[in-house]
PDB file of C-alpha atoms in Angstrom:
ATOM      1  CA  MET A 659     -35.422 182.659  83.503  1.00  0.00           C
ATOM      2  CA  PRO A 660     -35.357 185.010  80.499  1.00  0.00           C
ATOM      3  CA  ARG A 661     -38.668 186.483  79.390  1.00  0.00           C
ATOM      4  CA  LEU A 662     -39.797 185.860  75.816  1.00  0.00           C
ATOM      5  CA  LEU A 663     -39.462 189.161  73.973  1.00  0.00           C
ATOM      6  CA  TYR A 664     -40.882 188.345  70.544  1.00  0.00           C
ATOM      7  CA  ILE A 665     -41.090 185.754  67.819  1.00  0.00           C
ATOM      8  CA  CYS A 666     -40.203 187.154  64.396  1.00  0.00           C
ATOM      9  CA  ARG A 667     -41.148 184.784  61.583  1.00  0.00           C
ATOM     10  CA  GLY A 668     -40.263 181.722  63.594  1.00  0.00           C
ATOM     11  CA  ILE A 669     -37.116 183.211  65.148  1.00  0.00           C
ATOM     12  CA  ILE A 670     -37.400 183.342  68.939  1.00  0.00           C
ATOM     13  CA  ILE A 671     -35.773 186.258  70.782  1.00  0.00           C
ATOM     14  CA  PHE A 672     -35.545 186.392  74.586  1.00  0.00           C
ATOM     15  CA  GLU A 673     -35.195 189.615  76.550  1.00  0.00           C
ATOM     16  CA  GLY A 674     -31.850 190.129  78.248  1.00  0.00           C
ATOM     17  CA  VAL A 675     -30.149 187.249  76.454  1.00  0.00           C
ATOM     18  CA  MET A 676     -27.274 188.453  74.310  1.00  0.00           C
ATOM     19  CA  MET A 677     -26.409 185.954  71.622  1.00  0.00           C
ATOM     20  CA  THR A 678     -23.265 185.833  69.523  1.00  0.00           C
ATOM     21  CA  LEU A 679     -23.367 185.407  65.762  1.00  0.00           C
ATOM     22  CA  HIS A 680     -22.149 181.852  66.232  1.00  0.00           C
ATOM     23  CA  GLU A 681     -25.019 181.070  68.618  1.00  0.00           C
ATOM     24  CA  LEU A 682     -27.489 182.671  66.217  1.00  0.00           C
ATOM     25  CA  LYS A 683     -26.136 180.570  63.347  1.00  0.00           C
ATOM     26  CA  MET A 684     -26.275 177.230  65.154  1.00  0.00           C
ATOM     27  CA  PRO A 685     -30.000 176.406  64.568  1.00  0.00           C
ATOM     28  CA  PHE A 686     -29.653 177.104  60.850  1.00  0.00           C
ATOM     29  CA  GLN A 687     -26.432 175.094  60.636  1.00  0.00           C
ATOM     30  CA  LYS A 688     -28.002 172.113  62.422  1.00  0.00           C
ATOM     31  CA  LEU A 689     -31.011 172.163  60.117  1.00  0.00           C
ATOM     32  CA  TYR A 690     -28.745 172.639  57.082  1.00  0.00           C
ATOM     33  CA  ASN A 691     -26.808 169.500  58.036  1.00  0.00           C
ATOM     34  CA  THR A 692     -30.030 167.445  58.112  1.00  0.00           C
ATOM     35  CA  VAL A 693     -31.361 168.664  54.755  1.00  0.00           C
ATOM     36  CA  ASP A 694     -31.476 166.268  51.823  1.00  0.00           C
ATOM     37  CA  ASP A 695     -28.546 166.750  49.412  1.00  0.00           C
ATOM     38  CA  THR A 696     -30.886 167.264  46.451  1.00  0.00           C
ATOM     39  CA  TYR A 697     -31.891 170.640  47.918  1.00  0.00           C
ATOM     40  CA  LYS A 698     -28.311 171.578  48.753  1.00  0.00           C
ATOM     41  CA  GLU A 699     -27.314 171.054  45.111  1.00  0.00           C
ATOM     42  CA  LEU A 700     -29.890 173.560  43.840  1.00  0.00           C
ATOM     43  CA  SER A 701     -28.836 177.147  43.253  1.00  0.00           C
ATOM     44  CA  SER A 702     -30.028 179.823  45.659  1.00  0.00           C
ATOM     45  CA  GLU A 703     -32.278 181.308  42.976  1.00  0.00           C
ATOM     46  CA  GLU A 704     -33.938 177.913  42.385  1.00  0.00           C
ATOM     47  CA  LEU A 705     -34.507 177.526  46.127  1.00  0.00           C
ATOM     48  CA  VAL A 706     -36.163 180.945  46.320  1.00  0.00           C
ATOM     49  CA  GLU A 707     -38.494 179.861  43.517  1.00  0.00           C
ATOM     50  CA  LEU A 708     -39.380 176.705  45.481  1.00  0.00           C
ATOM     51  CA  LEU A 709     -40.557 178.876  48.385  1.00  0.00           C
ATOM     52  CA  ASP A 710     -43.484 180.038  46.250  1.00  0.00           C
ATOM     53  CA  ASP A 711     -44.331 176.544  45.002  1.00  0.00           C
ATOM     54  CA  GLU A 712     -47.312 174.995  46.792  1.00  0.00           C
ATOM     55  CA  ASN A 713     -45.831 171.498  46.427  1.00  0.00           C
ATOM     56  CA  TYR A 714     -42.860 172.353  48.672  1.00  0.00           C
ATOM     57  CA  THR A 715     -44.621 173.784  51.724  1.00  0.00           C
ATOM     58  CA  ASN A 716     -43.463 170.866  53.876  1.00  0.00           C
ATOM     59  CA  VAL A 717     -39.768 171.710  53.301  1.00  0.00           C
ATOM     60  CA  LYS A 718     -39.942 175.520  53.541  1.00  0.00           C
ATOM     61  CA  ASN A 719     -38.047 175.604  56.852  1.00  0.00           C
ATOM     62  CA  GLN A 720     -35.270 173.545  55.316  1.00  0.00           C
ATOM     63  CA  ILE A 721     -35.121 175.808  52.265  1.00  0.00           C
ATOM     64  CA  PHE A 722     -35.013 178.883  54.522  1.00  0.00           C
ATOM     65  CA  SER A 723     -32.164 177.368  56.515  1.00  0.00           C
ATOM     66  CA  ILE A 724     -30.179 176.590  53.345  1.00  0.00           C
ATOM     67  CA  LEU A 725     -30.635 180.144  52.061  1.00  0.00           C
ATOM     68  CA  ILE A 726     -29.803 181.754  55.401  1.00  0.00           C
ATOM     69  CA  TYR A 727     -26.779 179.501  55.837  1.00  0.00           C
ATOM     70  CA  ARG A 728     -25.509 180.349  52.338  1.00  0.00           C
ATOM     71  CA  SER A 729     -25.977 184.093  52.810  1.00  0.00           C
ATOM     72  CA  TRP A 730     -24.631 184.256  56.386  1.00  0.00           C
ATOM     73  CA  GLN A 731     -21.519 186.088  55.179  1.00  0.00           C
ATOM     74  CA  ALA A 732     -23.689 189.160  54.541  1.00  0.00           C
ATOM     75  CA  LEU A 733     -24.476 189.256  58.268  1.00  0.00           C
ATOM     76  CA  VAL A 734     -20.839 188.759  59.207  1.00  0.00           C
ATOM     77  CA  ASN A 735     -19.853 191.605  56.892  1.00  0.00           C
ATOM     78  CA  ILE A 736     -22.262 194.149  58.359  1.00  0.00           C
ATOM     79  CA  PHE A 737     -21.201 193.304  61.911  1.00  0.00           C
ATOM     80  CA  TYR A 738     -17.438 193.242  61.481  1.00  0.00           C
ATOM     81  CA  LYS A 739     -17.165 196.070  58.941  1.00  0.00           C
ATOM     82  CA  GLN A 740     -18.694 198.735  61.148  1.00  0.00           C
ATOM     83  CA  GLN A 741     -17.258 202.209  60.940  1.00  0.00           C
ATOM     84  CA  ASN A 742     -17.960 204.478  63.901  1.00  0.00           C
ATOM     85  CA  THR A 743     -21.120 202.585  64.833  1.00  0.00           C
ATOM     86  CA  SER A 744     -21.993 200.379  67.718  1.00  0.00           C
ATOM     87  CA  LEU A 745     -24.530 197.906  66.420  1.00  0.00           C
ATOM     88  CA  THR A 746     -24.975 194.788  68.499  1.00  0.00           C
ATOM     89  CA  GLU A 747     -24.859 191.336  66.998  1.00  0.00           C
ATOM     90  CA  GLU A 748     -28.616 191.033  67.495  1.00  0.00           C
ATOM     91  CA  GLU A 749     -29.290 194.345  65.731  1.00  0.00           C
ATOM     92  CA  CYS A 750     -27.194 193.131  62.801  1.00  0.00           C
ATOM     93  CA  TYR A 751     -29.118 189.853  62.878  1.00  0.00           C
ATOM     94  CA  ASP A 752     -32.441 191.729  62.716  1.00  0.00           C
ATOM     95  CA  ILE A 753     -31.151 193.802  59.798  1.00  0.00           C
ATOM     96  CA  PHE A 754     -30.018 190.594  58.081  1.00  0.00           C
ATOM     97  CA  LEU A 755     -33.443 188.948  58.517  1.00  0.00           C
ATOM     98  CA  GLU A 756     -35.225 192.041  57.184  1.00  0.00           C
ATOM     99  CA  ALA A 757     -32.972 191.979  54.128  1.00  0.00           C
ATOM    100  CA  PHE A 758     -33.468 188.233  53.723  1.00  0.00           C
ATOM    101  CA  TYR A 759     -37.257 188.481  53.677  1.00  0.00           C
ATOM    102  CA  TYR A 760     -37.121 191.491  51.366  1.00  0.00           C
ATOM    103  CA  VAL A 761     -34.822 189.767  48.854  1.00  0.00           C
ATOM    104  CA  THR A 762     -36.789 186.498  48.882  1.00  0.00           C
ATOM    105  CA  SER A 763     -40.055 188.335  48.320  1.00  0.00           C
ATOM    106  CA  THR A 764     -38.926 190.810  45.632  1.00  0.00           C
ATOM    107  CA  LYS A 765     -36.443 188.605  43.704  1.00  0.00           C
ATOM    108  CA  PRO A 766     -34.516 191.527  42.144  1.00  0.00           C
ATOM    109  CA  TRP A 767     -32.592 189.243  39.749  1.00  0.00           C
ATOM    110  CA  LYS A 768     -35.829 188.554  37.836  1.00  0.00           C
ATOM    111  CA  LYS A 769     -36.429 192.179  36.893  1.00  0.00           C
ATOM    112  CA  ALA A 770     -35.563 193.070  33.319  1.00  0.00           C
ATOM    113  CA  GLY A 771     -32.580 195.358  33.007  1.00  0.00           C
ATOM    114  CA  ASN A 772     -31.247 194.501  36.465  1.00  0.00           C
ATOM    115  CA  SER A 773     -27.518 193.801  36.569  1.00  0.00           C
ATOM    116  CA  LEU A 774     -28.229 190.642  38.568  1.00  0.00           C
ATOM    117  CA  ASN A 775     -30.305 189.201  35.737  1.00  0.00           C
ATOM    118  CA  ASN A 776     -28.816 185.826  34.641  1.00  0.00           C
ATOM    119  CA  ASP A 777     -26.118 185.984  37.337  1.00  0.00           C
ATOM    120  CA  LYS A 778     -25.438 182.657  39.040  1.00  0.00           C
ATOM    121  CA  ASP A 779     -24.677 184.391  42.381  1.00  0.00           C
ATOM    122  CA  ALA A 780     -27.582 186.826  42.154  1.00  0.00           C
ATOM    123  CA  PHE A 781     -29.163 185.892  45.498  1.00  0.00           C
ATOM    124  CA  ILE A 782     -25.922 186.285  47.448  1.00  0.00           C
ATOM    125  CA  LYS A 783     -25.083 189.581  45.717  1.00  0.00           C
ATOM    126  CA  ALA A 784     -28.587 190.893  46.382  1.00  0.00           C
ATOM    127  CA  MET A 785     -28.279 189.888  50.049  1.00  0.00           C
ATOM    128  CA  MET A 786     -24.926 191.653  50.381  1.00  0.00           C
ATOM    129  CA  GLN A 787     -26.290 194.862  48.861  1.00  0.00           C
ATOM    130  CA  CYS A 788     -29.568 194.795  50.728  1.00  0.00           C
ATOM    131  CA  THR A 789     -27.996 194.134  54.139  1.00  0.00           C
ATOM    132  CA  SER A 790     -25.491 196.940  53.721  1.00  0.00           C
ATOM    133  CA  SER A 791     -28.251 199.347  52.604  1.00  0.00           C
ATOM    134  CA  ARG A 792     -30.491 198.364  55.494  1.00  0.00           C
ATOM    135  CA  LYS A 793     -27.600 198.784  57.938  1.00  0.00           C
ATOM    136  CA  ILE A 794     -27.041 202.335  56.708  1.00  0.00           C
ATOM    137  CA  ASN A 795     -30.762 203.102  56.999  1.00  0.00           C
ATOM    138  CA  HIS A 796     -30.811 201.659  60.522  1.00  0.00           C
ATOM    139  CA  ILE A 797     -27.867 203.813  61.593  1.00  0.00           C
ATOM    140  CA  ILE A 798     -29.445 206.940  60.087  1.00  0.00           C
ATOM    141  CA  ALA A 799     -32.674 206.172  61.947  1.00  0.00           C
ATOM    142  CA  GLN A 800     -30.730 205.770  65.218  1.00  0.00           C
ATOM    143  CA  HIS A 801     -29.029 209.136  64.745  1.00  0.00           C
ATOM    144  CA  ARG A 802     -32.337 210.789  63.867  1.00  0.00           C
ATOM    145  CA  GLN A 803     -33.912 209.347  67.020  1.00  0.00           C
ATOM    146  CA  LYS A 804     -31.026 210.660  69.142  1.00  0.00           C
ATOM    147  CA  ARG A 805     -31.424 214.151  67.662  1.00  0.00           C
ATOM    148  CA  ILE A 806     -35.154 214.108  68.354  1.00  0.00           C
ATOM    149  CA  LEU A 807     -34.589 213.055  71.968  1.00  0.00           C
ATOM    150  CA  ASN A 808     -31.877 215.690  72.489  1.00  0.00           C
ATOM    151  CA  CYS A 809     -34.072 218.503  71.149  1.00  0.00           C
ATOM    152  CA  ASN A 810     -36.861 217.854  73.634  1.00  0.00           C
TER     153      ASN A 810
END
């Protein structure tokens, strides 16, 4: 029986259980398929705005699943476009979730002067950029940690 490692914002991770990207996507895909079509028709930016609305607290999980499902390609990109790195699927998934929560909280497309301002694909573009930046930072941190361990 695998031991529960941690729960990160509702996402359950078990120790010693390696999950593929497809297995990680399945809960979001199942929830996405049950969501009302009125939410699926909204743009990603409109859905992010609904997350802050007090009237939509009962459908936040569904909105999260729609947004994660729509931006899943960002996770696929950082895993399959690795150059000289050995990130696991779960590490890429963690990086993706960090980027997701950062983008949904900061909403970079709303800032004046930002190139994503008034872009219909702003959320997806922000997710792509943020995941790739966070992947680079993660790799740099890994290398730094290796150097520190090797010096001691």
